[in-house]
Amino acid sequence: NEEQINTVIEIRNYIENNFATDLNLDVLSNTQLVSKYHLLRLFKKFYGQTPRQYLIDKRIEKAKEYLKNGTPVTETCFAVGFESLGSFSTLFKTKTGKSPILFQKEQLSRRKFDLES
């Protein structure tokens, strides 16, 4: 159904543009005036993950960009919308296999090596 497809695309776009803000199912469902449970089912059906999982992936993706550019870990944590450094570090390590600081050190040393080559 085209209406359902448009709804989940709009929700995904909203997450993409507002990932650093406090997003939850209530906020997302209000943006499209749909039931949060209906939204949850639709989003999972079309994207294979819940809006929350998508949001976390988006935040981790953006955090990698900040860390690669040398932004301090604490600043990165809050810039991408996490409220706790501990939960950010745990989720980051779960998703990437590395702590944020180790990820950043590897990226910065890789960049230095590339510049020297």
CSV table of C-alpha atoms in Angstrom, one decimal:
chain,number,residue,atom,x,y,z
A,1,ASN,CA,0.0,0.0,0.0
A,2,GLU,CA,1.5,3.3,-1.1
A,3,GLU,CA,0.3,5.2,2.0
A,4,GLN,CA,2.1,2.8,4.3
A,5,ILE,CA,5.3,3.0,2.2
A,6,ASN,CA,5.1,6.8,2.3
A,7,THR,CA,4.6,6.7,6.1
A,8,VAL,CA,7.6,4.6,6.8
A,9,ILE,CA,9.8,6.6,4.4
A,10,GLU,CA,8.7,9.8,6.1
A,11,ILE,CA,9.5,8.3,9.5
A,12,ARG,CA,12.9,7.1,8.3
A,13,ASN,CA,13.6,10.6,6.9
A,14,TYR,CA,12.5,12.2,10.2
A,15,ILE,CA,15.0,9.9,12.0
A,16,GLU,CA,17.8,10.8,9.5
A,17,ASN,CA,17.2,14.5,10.1
A,18,ASN,CA,16.6,14.5,13.8
A,19,PHE,CA,18.8,11.6,15.1
A,20,ALA,CA,20.5,13.8,17.7
A,21,THR,CA,17.2,14.7,19.4
A,22,ASP,CA,15.2,12.8,21.9
A,23,LEU,CA,13.2,10.5,19.6
A,24,ASN,CA,10.8,7.8,20.8
A,25,LEU,CA,7.8,6.0,19.3
A,26,ASP,CA,5.4,8.7,20.6
A,27,VAL,CA,7.3,11.5,18.9
A,28,LEU,CA,7.7,9.5,15.6
A,29,SER,CA,4.0,8.4,15.5
A,30,ASN,CA,2.9,12.0,16.1
A,31,THR,CA,4.9,13.2,13.1
A,32,GLN,CA,2.7,11.0,10.8
A,33,LEU,CA,-0.4,10.8,13.0
A,34,VAL,CA,-0.4,7.0,13.2
A,35,SER,CA,-0.6,4.6,16.1
A,36,LYS,CA,2.8,3.9,17.5
A,37,TYR,CA,2.1,0.2,17.4
A,38,HIS,CA,1.1,0.4,13.8
A,39,LEU,CA,4.2,2.4,13.1
A,40,LEU,CA,6.4,-0.2,14.8
A,41,ARG,CA,4.9,-3.0,12.7
A,42,LEU,CA,5.2,-1.1,9.5
A,43,PHE,CA,8.7,0.0,10.1
A,44,LYS,CA,9.9,-3.4,11.0
A,45,LYS,CA,8.1,-4.9,8.0
A,46,PHE,CA,9.8,-2.5,5.5
A,47,TYR,CA,13.2,-2.1,7.1
A,48,GLY,CA,13.7,-5.3,9.1
A,49,GLN,CA,14.3,-3.4,12.3
A,50,THR,CA,12.5,-1.2,14.8
A,51,PRO,CA,12.7,2.6,14.6
A,52,ARG,CA,14.8,2.4,17.8
A,53,GLN,CA,17.2,0.0,16.2
A,54,TYR,CA,17.4,2.2,13.1
A,55,LEU,CA,18.0,5.3,15.3
A,56,ILE,CA,20.8,3.6,17.2
A,57,ASP,CA,22.5,2.5,13.9
A,58,LYS,CA,22.2,6.0,12.6
A,59,ARG,CA,23.7,7.5,15.7
A,60,ILE,CA,26.6,5.0,15.7
A,61,GLU,CA,27.2,5.7,12.0
A,62,LYS,CA,27.4,9.5,12.7
A,63,ALA,CA,29.6,8.9,15.7
A,64,LYS,CA,32.1,7.1,13.6
A,65,GLU,CA,32.3,10.1,11.3
A,66,TYR,CA,32.8,12.5,14.3
A,67,LEU,CA,35.5,10.2,15.8
A,68,LYS,CA,37.3,9.8,12.5
A,69,ASN,CA,37.5,13.6,12.3
A,70,GLY,CA,39.1,13.8,15.8
A,71,THR,CA,36.1,14.9,17.8
A,72,PRO,CA,36.5,13.9,21.5
A,73,VAL,CA,34.5,10.8,22.6
A,74,THR,CA,32.4,12.7,25.1
A,75,GLU,CA,31.6,15.4,22.7
A,76,THR,CA,30.7,12.8,20.0
A,77,CYS,CA,28.4,11.0,22.5
A,78,PHE,CA,26.2,14.0,23.1
A,79,ALA,CA,26.5,15.4,19.6
A,80,VAL,CA,24.8,12.3,18.1
A,81,GLY,CA,22.0,12.2,20.7
A,82,PHE,CA,23.1,9.8,23.5
A,83,GLU,CA,22.5,11.0,27.0
A,84,SER,CA,25.0,8.8,28.7
A,85,LEU,CA,28.7,8.2,27.9
A,86,GLY,CA,28.4,4.7,29.4
A,87,SER,CA,25.5,3.6,27.2
A,88,PHE,CA,27.1,5.2,24.1
A,89,SER,CA,30.4,3.3,24.8
A,90,THR,CA,28.6,0.0,25.4
A,91,LEU,CA,26.4,0.3,22.2
A,92,PHE,CA,29.3,1.5,20.1
A,93,LYS,CA,31.4,-1.5,21.2
A,94,THR,CA,28.5,-3.9,20.6
A,95,LYS,CA,28.0,-2.5,17.1
A,96,THR,CA,31.6,-2.1,16.0
A,97,GLY,CA,33.6,-4.5,18.2
A,98,LYS,CA,35.7,-1.6,19.5
A,99,SER,CA,35.4,1.0,22.1
A,100,PRO,CA,35.0,4.6,20.8
A,101,ILE,CA,38.5,5.6,21.9
A,102,LEU,CA,40.1,2.6,20.3
A,103,PHE,CA,38.1,3.1,17.1
A,104,GLN,CA,39.2,6.7,17.0
A,105,LYS,CA,42.9,5.9,17.7
A,106,GLU,CA,42.9,3.4,14.9
A,107,GLN,CA,41.3,5.8,12.5
A,108,LEU,CA,43.6,8.7,13.3
A,109,SER,CA,46.7,6.5,13.1
A,110,ARG,CA,45.5,5.1,9.8
A,111,ARG,CA,44.9,8.6,8.5
A,112,LYS,CA,48.4,9.6,9.6
A,113,PHE,CA,49.9,6.6,7.9
A,114,ASP,CA,48.0,7.4,4.7
A,115,LEU,CA,49.3,11.0,4.7
A,116,GLU,CA,52.9,9.8,5.2
A,117,SER,CA,52.6,7.2,2.4
